[in-house]
Short mmCIF file of C-alpha atoms in Angstrom, two decimals:
data_model
loop_
_atom_site.label_atom_id
_atom_site.label_comp_id
_atom_site.label_asym_id
_atom_site.label_seq_id
_atom_site.Cartn_x
_atom_site.Cartn_y
_atom_site.Cartn_z
CA MET C 1 -3.88 85.54 40.26
CA SER C 2 -6.06 85.16 43.17
CA GLU C 3 -5.05 87.29 46.13
CA THR C 4 -4.89 86.02 49.43
CA THR C 5 -2.86 87.14 52.79
CA ALA C 6 -0.51 85.06 54.13
CA PRO C 7 -1.67 82.96 57.20
CA LYS C 8 -1.22 84.47 60.69
CA ALA C 9 0.91 81.96 61.99
CA VAL C 10 3.60 83.11 59.82
CA GLU C 11 3.02 86.82 59.60
CA GLY C 12 5.36 87.47 62.64
CA THR C 13 8.23 85.29 60.89
CA LEU C 14 7.87 87.14 57.77
CA GLY C 15 7.69 90.54 59.32
CA PHE C 16 11.03 89.53 61.38
CA LEU C 17 12.55 88.43 58.03
CA ASP C 18 11.38 91.57 55.97
CA GLU C 19 13.02 93.70 58.46
CA ARG C 20 16.32 92.09 58.31
CA LEU C 21 16.44 90.80 54.62
CA GLY C 22 13.69 92.47 52.53
CA SER C 23 12.01 89.14 51.46
CA THR C 24 8.68 89.54 52.66
CA THR C 25 7.46 89.58 48.89
CA PHE C 26 9.25 86.53 48.17
CA PHE C 27 8.06 84.47 51.20
CA LYS C 28 4.48 85.63 50.91
CA ARG C 29 4.38 84.75 47.11
CA ASN C 30 5.99 81.20 47.56
CA VAL C 31 3.97 80.07 51.16
CA LYS C 32 0.85 80.43 48.91
CA LYS C 33 2.33 78.31 46.24
CA VAL C 34 -0.01 75.36 45.14
CA PHE C 35 0.99 71.83 44.26
CA PRO C 36 -1.52 69.30 42.80
CA ASP C 37 -2.64 66.43 44.62
CA HIS C 38 -1.96 62.96 43.33
CA TRP C 39 -0.60 59.92 44.73
CA SER C 40 2.07 59.41 41.69
CA PHE C 41 3.85 62.78 42.78
CA MET C 42 4.76 60.90 46.26
CA LEU C 43 7.50 58.94 44.19
CA GLY C 44 9.65 61.95 44.01
CA GLU C 45 8.98 62.71 47.54
CA ILE C 46 10.02 59.47 48.93
CA ALA C 47 13.53 59.68 46.94
CA LEU C 48 14.11 63.11 48.83
CA TYR C 49 13.24 61.45 52.16
CA SER C 50 15.29 58.76 51.72
CA PHE C 51 18.42 61.18 50.71
CA VAL C 52 17.84 62.95 53.64
CA ILE C 53 17.98 59.68 55.70
CA LEU C 54 20.81 58.80 53.92
CA LEU C 55 22.57 61.88 54.94
CA LEU C 56 21.86 61.41 58.47
CA THR C 57 22.66 58.07 58.86
CA GLY C 58 25.88 58.09 56.85
CA THR C 59 26.98 60.75 59.10
CA PHE C 60 26.74 58.68 62.34
CA LEU C 61 28.55 55.75 60.60
CA THR C 62 31.14 57.92 59.68
CA LEU C 63 32.38 58.62 63.24
CA TRP C 64 33.30 55.05 63.65
CA PHE C 65 34.44 53.80 60.35
CA LYS C 66 37.99 53.62 59.54
CA PRO C 67 38.79 53.83 55.93
CA SER C 68 42.20 51.84 56.03
CA MET C 69 43.26 48.74 54.39
CA LEU C 70 45.93 48.11 57.12
CA GLU C 71 45.91 44.57 58.10
CA VAL C 72 44.85 44.11 61.92
CA VAL C 73 44.00 40.90 64.04
CA TYR C 74 40.29 40.93 65.07
CA GLU C 75 39.62 40.62 68.97
CA GLY C 76 36.21 41.86 69.12
CA SER C 77 32.50 40.87 70.33
CA TYR C 78 32.17 38.37 67.29
CA THR C 79 33.83 35.67 68.72
CA LYS C 80 33.68 33.53 65.79
CA LEU C 81 36.01 35.82 63.80
CA ASN C 82 38.65 36.16 66.81
CA GLY C 83 42.49 36.03 65.89
CA VAL C 84 41.39 36.40 62.14
CA LYS C 85 43.72 38.91 59.97
CA MET C 86 41.54 41.29 58.36
CA SER C 87 41.76 45.21 57.23
CA GLU C 88 41.02 47.91 59.46
CA ALA C 89 37.77 48.89 57.35
CA TYR C 90 36.28 45.48 57.89
CA ALA C 91 37.32 45.39 61.77
CA SER C 92 35.65 48.79 62.10
CA THR C 93 32.47 47.71 60.33
CA LEU C 94 32.44 44.89 62.77
CA HIS C 95 32.74 47.06 65.61
CA ILE C 96 29.80 49.30 64.50
CA SER C 97 27.63 46.08 64.25
CA PHE C 98 28.56 44.76 67.49
CA ASP C 99 30.01 47.28 69.62
CA VAL C 100 28.62 50.46 69.10
CA ARG C 101 25.28 51.07 70.47
CA GLY C 102 22.61 51.39 67.67
CA GLY C 103 25.29 50.81 65.01
CA LEU C 104 23.76 47.81 63.41
CA LEU C 105 20.59 49.78 63.13
CA MET C 106 22.00 52.66 61.67
CA ARG C 107 23.91 50.40 59.16
CA GLN C 108 20.92 48.69 58.23
CA ILE C 109 18.66 51.66 57.94
CA HIS C 110 21.63 53.27 55.71
CA HIS C 111 21.66 50.20 53.43
CA TRP C 112 17.82 50.23 53.13
CA ALA C 113 17.68 53.73 52.51
CA ALA C 114 19.91 53.43 49.75
CA ILE C 115 17.64 50.80 48.04
CA LEU C 116 14.68 52.54 48.45
CA PHE C 117 16.48 55.76 47.20
CA MET C 118 17.41 54.23 44.13
CA ALA C 119 13.80 52.52 43.61
CA SER C 120 12.05 55.65 44.25
CA ILE C 121 14.03 57.43 41.65
CA ILE C 122 13.54 54.82 38.91
CA ALA C 123 9.96 54.75 39.88
CA HIS C 124 9.70 58.61 39.68
CA MET C 125 11.24 58.51 36.32
CA LEU C 126 8.87 55.77 34.93
CA ARG C 127 5.77 58.01 36.04
CA VAL C 128 7.52 61.04 34.42
CA PHE C 129 8.45 59.24 31.17
CA PHE C 130 5.01 57.45 30.70
CA THR C 131 3.04 60.58 31.40
CA GLY C 132 5.32 62.95 29.39
CA ALA C 133 6.12 65.17 32.41
CA TYR C 134 9.62 65.40 30.79
CA ARG C 135 8.30 67.56 27.74
CA LYS C 136 9.12 71.46 27.22
CA PRO C 137 10.17 73.24 29.13
CA ARG C 138 11.19 70.37 31.63
CA GLU C 139 13.82 68.82 29.60
CA LEU C 140 16.54 69.92 31.79
CA ASN C 141 15.13 68.34 35.23
CA TRP C 142 14.69 64.98 33.30
CA LEU C 143 18.49 65.12 32.41
CA ILE C 144 19.05 65.82 36.00
CA GLY C 145 17.05 63.19 37.09
CA ILE C 146 19.18 60.71 34.69
CA GLY C 147 22.44 62.07 36.22
CA MET C 148 20.93 61.35 39.88
CA PHE C 149 20.14 57.92 39.06
CA THR C 150 23.84 57.35 37.37
CA LEU C 151 25.58 59.08 40.47
CA GLY C 152 23.24 56.94 42.83
CA MET C 153 24.48 53.64 41.14
CA LEU C 154 28.06 54.96 41.49
CA GLU C 155 27.61 55.73 45.29
CA GLY C 156 25.82 52.40 46.02
CA LEU C 157 28.98 50.61 44.60
CA PHE C 158 31.42 52.41 46.43
CA GLY C 159 29.45 52.37 49.64
CA TYR C 160 29.32 48.85 49.92
CA SER C 161 32.55 48.44 48.72
CA LEU C 162 33.94 49.93 51.97
CA PRO C 163 33.70 47.08 54.25
CA ASP C 164 36.19 45.34 52.62
CA ASP C 165 34.12 41.82 53.08
CA LEU C 166 34.19 38.96 50.71
CA LEU C 167 30.91 40.00 48.70
CA SER C 168 32.39 43.72 48.13
CA GLY C 169 35.83 42.62 47.38
CA THR C 170 34.21 40.14 44.61
CA GLY C 171 32.40 43.48 43.04
CA LEU C 172 35.49 45.53 43.39
CA ARG C 173 37.54 42.87 41.37
CA ILE C 174 34.81 43.01 38.59
CA THR C 175 35.45 46.72 38.61
CA GLN C 176 39.04 46.25 38.49
CA GLY C 177 38.41 43.99 35.38
CA VAL C 178 36.01 46.75 33.82
CA ALA C 179 38.50 49.51 34.18
CA GLU C 180 41.33 47.27 32.51
CA ALA C 181 39.26 46.63 29.69
CA ILE C 182 39.23 50.53 28.69
CA PRO C 183 40.71 50.54 25.40
CA LEU C 184 44.45 52.38 25.59
CA VAL C 185 43.55 54.10 28.99
CA GLY C 186 42.34 51.17 30.78
CA THR C 187 45.46 50.29 32.58
CA TYR C 188 46.26 53.94 33.65
CA VAL C 189 42.47 54.25 35.10
CA TYR C 190 42.73 50.98 36.87
CA MET C 191 46.42 52.25 38.57
CA PHE C 192 44.90 55.73 39.01
CA LEU C 193 41.91 54.18 41.19
CA PHE C 194 43.27 51.12 43.08
CA GLY C 195 47.18 53.05 43.48
CA GLY C 196 48.96 49.71 42.66
CA GLU C 197 48.35 46.06 42.24
CA PHE C 198 44.76 44.87 43.31
CA PRO C 199 43.48 45.59 46.28
CA GLY C 200 46.29 47.73 47.11
CA GLN C 201 46.33 50.11 50.21
CA ASP C 202 44.73 53.08 48.74
CA ILE C 203 41.39 51.78 47.19
CA VAL C 204 38.96 52.03 50.29
CA PRO C 205 40.42 55.48 51.39
CA ARG C 206 39.65 56.72 47.96
CA LEU C 207 36.21 55.21 47.86
CA PHE C 208 35.48 56.62 51.09
CA THR C 209 36.36 60.15 50.24
CA LEU C 210 34.21 59.59 46.95
CA HIS C 211 31.24 58.16 48.98
CA VAL C 212 31.13 60.63 51.66
CA LEU C 213 31.96 63.49 49.96
CA LEU C 214 32.48 64.33 46.38
CA ILE C 215 29.28 62.11 45.09
CA PRO C 216 27.20 63.10 47.71
CA GLY C 217 27.98 66.80 47.22
CA ILE C 218 27.10 66.45 43.80
CA ILE C 219 23.80 64.70 44.07
CA LEU C 220 23.10 67.38 46.79
CA GLY C 221 23.76 70.07 44.09
CA LEU C 222 21.42 68.33 41.57
CA VAL C 223 18.53 67.70 43.98
CA THR C 224 18.83 71.76 45.02
CA ALA C 225 18.74 72.39 41.18
CA HIS C 226 15.94 69.95 40.49
CA MET C 227 13.84 71.45 43.33
CA MET C 228 14.43 74.75 42.22
CA ILE C 229 13.52 74.48 38.61
CA MET C 230 10.31 72.57 39.53
CA TRP C 231 9.44 75.28 42.07
CA HIS C 232 9.96 77.68 39.20
CA GLN C 233 8.06 75.88 36.65
CA LYS C 234 5.54 74.48 38.71
CA HIS C 235 4.68 71.05 39.18
CA THR C 236 2.99 69.23 36.07
CA ALA C 237 -0.47 67.80 37.04
CA MET C 238 -2.79 65.05 35.84
CA PRO C 239 -5.95 65.73 33.73
CA THR C 240 -8.73 66.60 35.83
CA GLN C 241 -11.69 68.97 35.54
CA LYS C 242 -10.26 71.85 37.14
CA GLN C 243 -6.61 71.56 35.83
CA THR C 244 -5.81 73.53 32.56
CA GLU C 245 -2.59 74.29 30.90
CA ASP C 246 -2.79 77.53 32.46
CA GLN C 247 -3.75 77.03 35.95
CA VAL C 248 -2.54 74.86 38.90
CA TYR C 249 -5.17 73.50 41.06
CA GLY C 250 -4.17 71.77 44.32
CA TYR C 251 -3.30 72.27 47.78
CA PRO C 252 -1.28 75.40 49.23
CA PHE C 253 2.30 74.78 50.49
CA TYR C 254 1.29 76.10 53.79
CA PRO C 255 -0.11 74.87 55.75
CA VAL C 256 -1.48 71.67 53.82
CA PHE C 257 1.25 70.75 51.55
CA MET C 258 3.92 71.37 54.64
CA ALA C 259 1.99 69.08 57.05
CA LYS C 260 1.50 66.12 54.44
CA THR C 261 4.89 66.31 53.20
CA GLY C 262 6.27 66.30 57.18
CA ALA C 263 4.04 63.30 57.75
CA TYR C 264 5.30 61.46 54.73
CA PHE C 265 9.00 62.01 56.00
CA LEU C 266 8.24 60.54 59.20
CA PHE C 267 5.99 57.62 57.46
CA THR C 268 9.34 56.99 55.41
CA PHE C 269 11.71 57.01 58.16
CA GLY C 270 9.39 54.52 60.04
CA VAL C 271 9.16 52.11 57.33
CA LEU C 272 12.95 52.02 57.04
CA ALA C 273 13.51 52.03 60.68
CA LEU C 274 11.18 48.71 60.84
CA LEU C 275 13.41 47.47 57.98
CA GLY C 276 16.64 48.01 59.69
CA ALA C 277 15.24 46.70 62.96
CA PHE C 278 13.61 43.44 61.70
CA ALA C 279 14.90 42.37 58.03
CA GLN C 280 18.59 41.68 57.97
CA ILE C 281 20.50 43.09 55.10
CA ASN C 282 24.25 42.64 54.18
CA PRO C 283 25.23 40.58 57.18
CA ILE C 284 29.33 41.21 56.56
CA TRP C 285 29.89 38.97 59.31
CA LEU C 286 28.84 36.05 57.39
CA PHE C 287 30.59 36.47 54.53
CA GLY C 288 34.09 37.30 56.20
CA PRO C 289 36.88 39.42 55.08
CA TYR C 290 37.73 39.74 51.50
CA ASP C 291 40.08 36.63 50.38
CA PRO C 292 41.10 36.67 46.52
CA GLY C 293 41.19 32.77 46.86
CA ALA C 294 37.87 32.31 48.40
CA ILE C 295 34.58 31.84 46.00
CA SER C 296 30.91 32.45 47.13
CA SER C 297 27.97 31.18 45.07
CA ALA C 298 24.68 33.12 44.79
CA SER C 299 26.23 36.32 45.79
CA GLN C 300 24.40 39.30 44.28
CA PRO C 301 24.97 43.14 44.20
CA ASP C 302 22.31 45.41 45.08
CA TRP C 303 19.21 45.46 42.86
CA TYR C 304 20.19 48.41 40.86
CA MET C 305 23.57 46.90 39.91
CA GLY C 306 21.70 43.61 38.76
CA VAL C 307 21.53 44.95 35.15
CA LEU C 308 25.54 44.97 34.99
CA GLU C 309 25.84 41.41 36.56
CA GLY C 310 23.42 40.23 34.32
CA SER C 311 24.77 41.41 31.25
CA LEU C 312 28.27 40.42 32.24
CA ARG C 313 26.89 36.98 32.79
CA LEU C 314 25.46 36.51 29.32
CA MET C 315 28.20 38.09 27.25
CA PRO C 316 29.88 35.34 25.24
CA ASN C 317 33.86 35.15 25.85
CA TRP C 318 34.42 37.59 22.86
CA GLU C 319 38.09 39.05 22.69
CA ILE C 320 40.26 40.52 20.10
CA THR C 321 43.73 40.34 19.65
CA ALA C 322 45.79 42.60 17.36
CA VAL C 323 49.42 44.16 17.43
CA GLY C 324 50.04 42.70 20.72
CA HIS C 325 46.86 43.95 22.37
CA THR C 326 43.75 42.49 23.56
CA LEU C 327 40.68 43.94 23.38
CA SER C 328 38.16 42.47 25.92
CA LEU C 329 34.73 42.74 24.41
CA ASN C 330 33.58 40.25 27.01
CA VAL C 331 33.97 43.02 29.92
CA LEU C 332 33.78 46.29 27.64
CA ILE C 333 30.37 45.35 25.78
CA PRO C 334 28.43 44.46 29.12
CA ALA C 335 29.76 47.50 31.24
CA LEU C 336 29.08 50.27 28.56
CA VAL C 337 26.33 48.91 26.26
CA PRO C 338 23.19 48.07 27.93
CA LEU C 339 23.37 51.22 30.25
CA GLY C 340 24.37 53.28 27.35
CA ILE C 341 21.15 52.06 25.60
CA VAL C 342 18.86 52.93 28.27
CA PHE C 343 20.30 55.90 30.00
CA GLY C 344 21.44 57.57 26.84
CA GLY C 345 18.46 56.75 24.83
CA ALA C 346 16.30 58.24 27.82
CA ALA C 347 18.66 61.40 27.78
CA ALA C 348 17.97 61.81 24.02
CA TRP C 349 13.93 60.96 23.94
CA PRO C 350 12.71 64.45 24.89
CA PHE C 351 14.60 66.05 22.21
CA LEU C 352 13.97 63.15 19.58
CA GLU C 353 10.27 63.01 20.38
CA GLN C 354 9.95 67.04 20.03
CA TRP C 355 11.95 66.53 16.82
CA VAL C 356 9.74 63.74 15.51
CA THR C 357 6.23 65.35 16.47
CA GLY C 358 7.48 69.03 15.73
CA ASP C 359 5.47 69.69 19.05
CA LYS C 360 7.39 72.81 20.68
CA ARG C 361 4.71 73.80 22.71
CA LEU C 362 4.69 74.14 26.77
CA HIS C 363 3.32 71.51 28.71
CA ASN C 364 1.80 71.57 32.05
CA VAL C 365 -0.93 68.82 31.96
CA ASN C 366 0.38 65.35 31.47
CA ASP C 367 -0.69 62.70 29.18
CA ARG C 368 -2.47 59.36 30.05
CA PRO C 369 0.07 56.66 28.96
CA ARG C 370 -2.52 55.07 26.63
CA ASN C 371 -2.81 58.40 24.55
CA ALA C 372 1.13 57.92 23.55
CA PRO C 373 1.15 54.41 22.60
CA VAL C 374 4.78 54.49 20.70
CA ARG C 375 6.14 56.16 23.91
CA THR C 376 4.30 53.68 26.25
CA GLY C 377 5.45 50.60 24.06
CA ILE C 378 9.05 51.87 23.88
CA GLY C 379 8.91 52.61 27.63
CA MET C 380 7.95 49.25 28.38
CA ALA C 381 10.55 47.81 25.89
CA ALA C 382 13.16 49.52 27.90
CA VAL C 383 11.71 48.14 31.04
CA THR C 384 11.50 44.92 29.97
CA PHE C 385 15.13 44.79 28.72
CA TYR C 386 16.55 46.48 31.94
CA GLY C 387 14.27 43.51 33.79
CA LEU C 388 15.52 40.89 31.76
CA LEU C 389 19.06 41.66 32.63
CA TRP C 390 18.42 42.31 36.28
CA VAL C 391 17.00 38.57 36.44
CA ALA C 392 19.76 37.36 34.41
CA GLY C 393 22.20 38.84 37.08
CA ALA C 394 21.21 35.85 39.16
CA ASN C 395 21.20 32.97 36.32
CA ASP C 396 22.97 30.59 38.62
CA VAL C 397 20.15 31.16 41.50
CA VAL C 398 17.30 30.66 38.82
CA ALA C 399 18.72 27.63 37.43
CA GLU C 400 19.57 25.97 40.79
CA ARG C 401 15.82 26.93 41.85
CA PHE C 402 13.96 25.67 39.05
CA HIS C 403 16.35 22.65 38.47
CA VAL C 404 17.45 23.59 34.75
CA SER C 405 20.85 23.66 33.39
CA LEU C 406 22.88 27.00 34.06
CA PHE C 407 23.79 26.89 30.07
CA ALA C 408 19.95 26.50 29.12
CA THR C 409 19.10 29.38 31.57
CA THR C 410 22.03 31.64 30.08
CA TRP C 411 21.08 31.01 26.66
CA PHE C 412 17.27 31.65 27.14
CA PHE C 413 18.11 35.08 28.80
CA ARG C 414 20.58 35.99 25.69
CA VAL C 415 17.45 35.17 23.34
CA ALA C 416 14.86 36.76 25.59
CA ILE C 417 16.94 40.27 25.68
CA PHE C 418 16.34 40.85 22.21
CA VAL C 419 12.87 39.25 21.59
CA GLY C 420 11.49 40.33 24.68
CA PRO C 421 11.55 44.18 24.25
CA VAL C 422 10.17 43.58 20.83
CA LEU C 423 7.48 41.97 22.21
CA ALA C 424 6.71 44.28 25.04
CA TYR C 425 6.51 46.94 22.35
CA ILE C 426 3.93 45.72 20.47
CA ILE C 427 1.58 43.94 22.99
CA THR C 428 1.88 47.44 24.87
CA LYS C 429 1.07 49.41 21.94
CA ARG C 430 -2.13 47.23 21.09
CA MET C 431 -3.12 47.42 24.31
CA CYS C 432 -2.97 51.12 24.51
CA LEU C 433 -4.65 51.57 21.21
CA GLY C 434 -7.62 49.15 22.78
CA LEU C 435 -7.75 51.41 25.43
CA GLN C 436 -8.40 54.23 23.17
CA ARG C 437 -11.03 52.52 21.27
CA SER C 438 -12.66 51.80 24.75
CA ASP C 439 -12.38 55.63 25.84
CA ALA C 440 -13.94 56.74 22.08
CA ALA C 441 -16.76 53.99 22.67
CA THR C 442 -17.41 55.93 26.03
CA ILE C 443 -17.33 59.25 24.57
CA ASP C 444 -19.87 58.20 21.87
CA HIS C 445 -22.30 56.01 23.40
CA GLY C 446 -21.96 56.43 27.30
CA VAL C 447 -21.45 53.81 29.77
CA GLU C 448 -23.28 50.75 30.86
CA SER C 449 -26.02 51.66 33.59
CA GLY C 450 -27.32 48.03 34.47
CA ILE C 451 -30.72 48.63 33.68
CA ILE C 452 -32.38 46.22 31.06
CA MET C 453 -35.00 47.71 28.82
CA MET C 454 -37.21 45.51 26.71
CA SER C 455 -38.44 46.86 23.18
CA PRO C 456 -42.09 46.39 21.84
CA ASP C 457 -40.74 43.72 19.81
CA GLY C 458 -39.46 41.60 22.67
CA ARG C 459 -35.73 42.53 22.34
CA TYR C 460 -33.46 43.31 25.29
CA SER C 461 -31.09 45.79 25.62
CA GLU C 462 -29.07 47.81 28.24
CA ARG C 463 -29.37 51.50 28.50
CA HIS C 464 -26.43 53.31 28.35
CA GLU C 465 -25.77 56.73 30.23
CA PRO C 466 -23.43 59.63 29.58
CA ALA C 467 -20.15 59.40 31.30
CA ARG C 468 -19.76 61.46 34.51
CA PRO C 469 -18.12 65.00 33.72
CA GLU C 470 -14.82 64.29 35.42
CA GLU C 471 -14.29 61.07 33.31
CA ARG C 472 -15.53 62.93 30.22
CA HIS C 473 -12.89 65.41 30.87
CA VAL C 474 -10.09 63.02 31.43
CA ILE C 475 -10.90 61.09 28.35
CA LEU C 476 -11.19 64.07 26.10
CA SER C 477 -7.89 65.36 27.59
CA LYS C 478 -6.10 63.21 24.62
CA GLU C 479 -4.77 65.23 21.61
CA ASN C 480 -5.96 63.76 18.42
CA ALA C 481 -3.08 63.29 15.80
CA ARG C 482 -1.86 66.31 14.01
CA ALA C 483 -1.76 66.38 10.33
CA GLU C 484 1.86 66.42 9.25
CA ARG C 485 3.13 69.61 7.73
CA PRO C 486 3.22 69.28 3.80
CA ALA C 487 6.49 68.73 2.39
CA VAL C 488 5.87 71.84 0.00
CA ASP C 489 4.03 74.79 0.21
CA ALA C 490 1.43 76.11 -2.67
CA ASN C 491 4.30 77.45 -4.57
CA GLY C 492 6.39 73.76 -4.64
CA VAL C 493 8.92 75.35 -2.05
CA PRO C 494 10.09 72.65 0.02
CA ALA C 495 9.42 73.15 3.79
CA PRO C 496 12.51 73.59 5.88
CA GLY C 497 13.84 70.24 7.24
CA SER C 498 12.01 68.27 4.94
CA LYS C 499 14.59 67.72 2.17
CA GLY C 500 17.42 64.97 2.27
CA PRO C 501 17.93 62.03 3.97
CA VAL C 502 17.10 63.41 7.38
CA GLY C 503 14.07 64.99 6.36
CA HIS C 504 12.49 61.88 4.90
CA LEU C 505 13.37 59.93 7.97
CA ARG C 506 11.78 62.61 10.20
CA SER C 507 8.82 62.33 7.98
CA ARG C 508 8.67 58.32 8.35
CA LEU C 509 8.95 58.56 12.18
CA ASN C 510 6.42 60.87 12.28
CA GLN C 511 3.67 58.85 10.21
CA ALA C 512 4.95 55.98 12.68
CA TRP C 513 4.12 58.05 15.87
CA ASN C 514 0.70 58.84 14.57
CA PHE C 515 -0.05 55.49 12.65
CA ASP C 516 -3.25 53.92 14.19
CA ASP C 517 -4.50 56.76 16.30
CA VAL C 518 -7.69 56.58 17.39
CA PRO C 519 -9.59 59.96 17.13
CA ILE C 520 -11.76 60.73 20.08
CA GLU C 521 -14.24 63.87 19.59
CA ASP C 522 -16.57 65.38 21.69
CA ASN C 523 -20.03 64.37 20.33
CA GLY C 524 -21.61 67.68 22.38
CA HIS C 525 -24.06 65.50 24.19
CA ASP C 526 -22.98 66.24 27.80
CA HIS C 527 -26.18 65.20 30.11
CA GLY C 528 -24.15 65.16 33.31
CA HIS C 529 -23.51 68.20 35.60
CA ASP C 530 -20.71 69.64 37.33
CA GLU C 531 -19.82 68.15 40.64
CA VAL C 532 -18.41 70.19 43.57
CA GLU C 533 -16.01 68.14 45.68
CA GLY C 534 -16.91 68.49 49.45
CA GLY C 535 -14.91 68.99 52.69
CA LYS C 536 -11.50 69.40 50.55
CA GLU C 537 -9.59 72.50 51.32
CA THR C 538 -8.36 73.81 47.98
CA LYS C 539 -6.72 76.79 46.14
CA GLN C 540 -6.50 77.76 42.57
CA ILE C 541 -3.82 79.99 41.49
CA SER C 542 -3.03 81.14 37.92
CA HIS C 543 0.49 80.61 36.30
#
């Protein structure tokens, strides 16, 4: 490990803390911690910034929101609803929007931050998946990420249900139906949550407690654990000429990374403030208070709940009635199966991949997506499945905009959610293999130079030049398929784990994983030269 002294700007602070806490060694060691520099790492930071903004704006809104279903008559600044009976929750939300200084801005920043939080989490998880950054030793952080996204969905559902407007009340009605569809305990779950017949007097106060205390506390704990594990294990890095499995190359935490992350937080806050000021979202005064007899068309939940909305709209009206009881598959399957496939599969994937490939090594350098075609193809299949269900959640809008029948639109999506992921897998895998062949050609024959040469016999050809050293290093970072361990040793003794149906299944999956792999070998003819990056303040530190 290279030794450097702590910056002078923090020496006084470190001395102050050491005299009282004896922690100088810890701070000196961590103030020099190196972070790799790549744009995709920004995705996780945006999720963190959005969560901080959610906490700040949510605290502001809590000061004026009244989580009560008590019926009142509205007499406020929004005159179009004067004299209308509504819950205190809805009336207080109108009060925040029209009477509290900065209230509407805070409401909208809060809502946009929630959307950005979920979007950045899923974008960050896709980056982690496609680059293989979840592999050993980072499986636990991968599971934490899935848990945060799942809790974020619940937090969003509870949050936009609090105002008790027509749109959120419709969503709560669906939630009630899903709860009642749970076999055996559904009625108890529904009564426990709502405290009586829908909508009851207890649902908003209970959602308020869950929304501002329980779930944020759990997410905060998961974020803390996620950061601590990442700090201990160090960041993964993209394959570069200077990055190895045993060395981190990038910027030191202080002062470069600290200054950059502070600026990015302000950028994120600025974008959300602009959205809150100029892009209207969730105008509850246009929806009116919740009325079970009122119906609205083209109503949509926030985007991250669209997959559940879509699966509910596509599911046929299947019910099973036996022994005096009805099992509502038309509600139960859409609520549990799609997310179970996506998130259950994502949670099991790191361990399944390790079992199939037999790769139990530590990985600190990421893969290029093209170099893991099976993983990338399965990832794109999951994205396609999720995306089609998301679009299907607006099948009425799609039918109206494109002037096709709702019946035809529904059946299109019913077929597409089965055919689309298969096509996405096949196409993505073929693209990855094509890119691998292009990389192999670059290593074997070089890159086009744009220089045309004429041979003595009058033929024209383009001269190829060796790839740049950095490009060669990135291409050669691909690991060629490793031969599967023999099923028996020299004495004919079966290898552990190779016997039985499970062993045969693993062998078949291993063959499928490595099938069509394009080997890329270094031909040893590197005519390039090492390039030194100028003007970039960096530091290297060994693990």
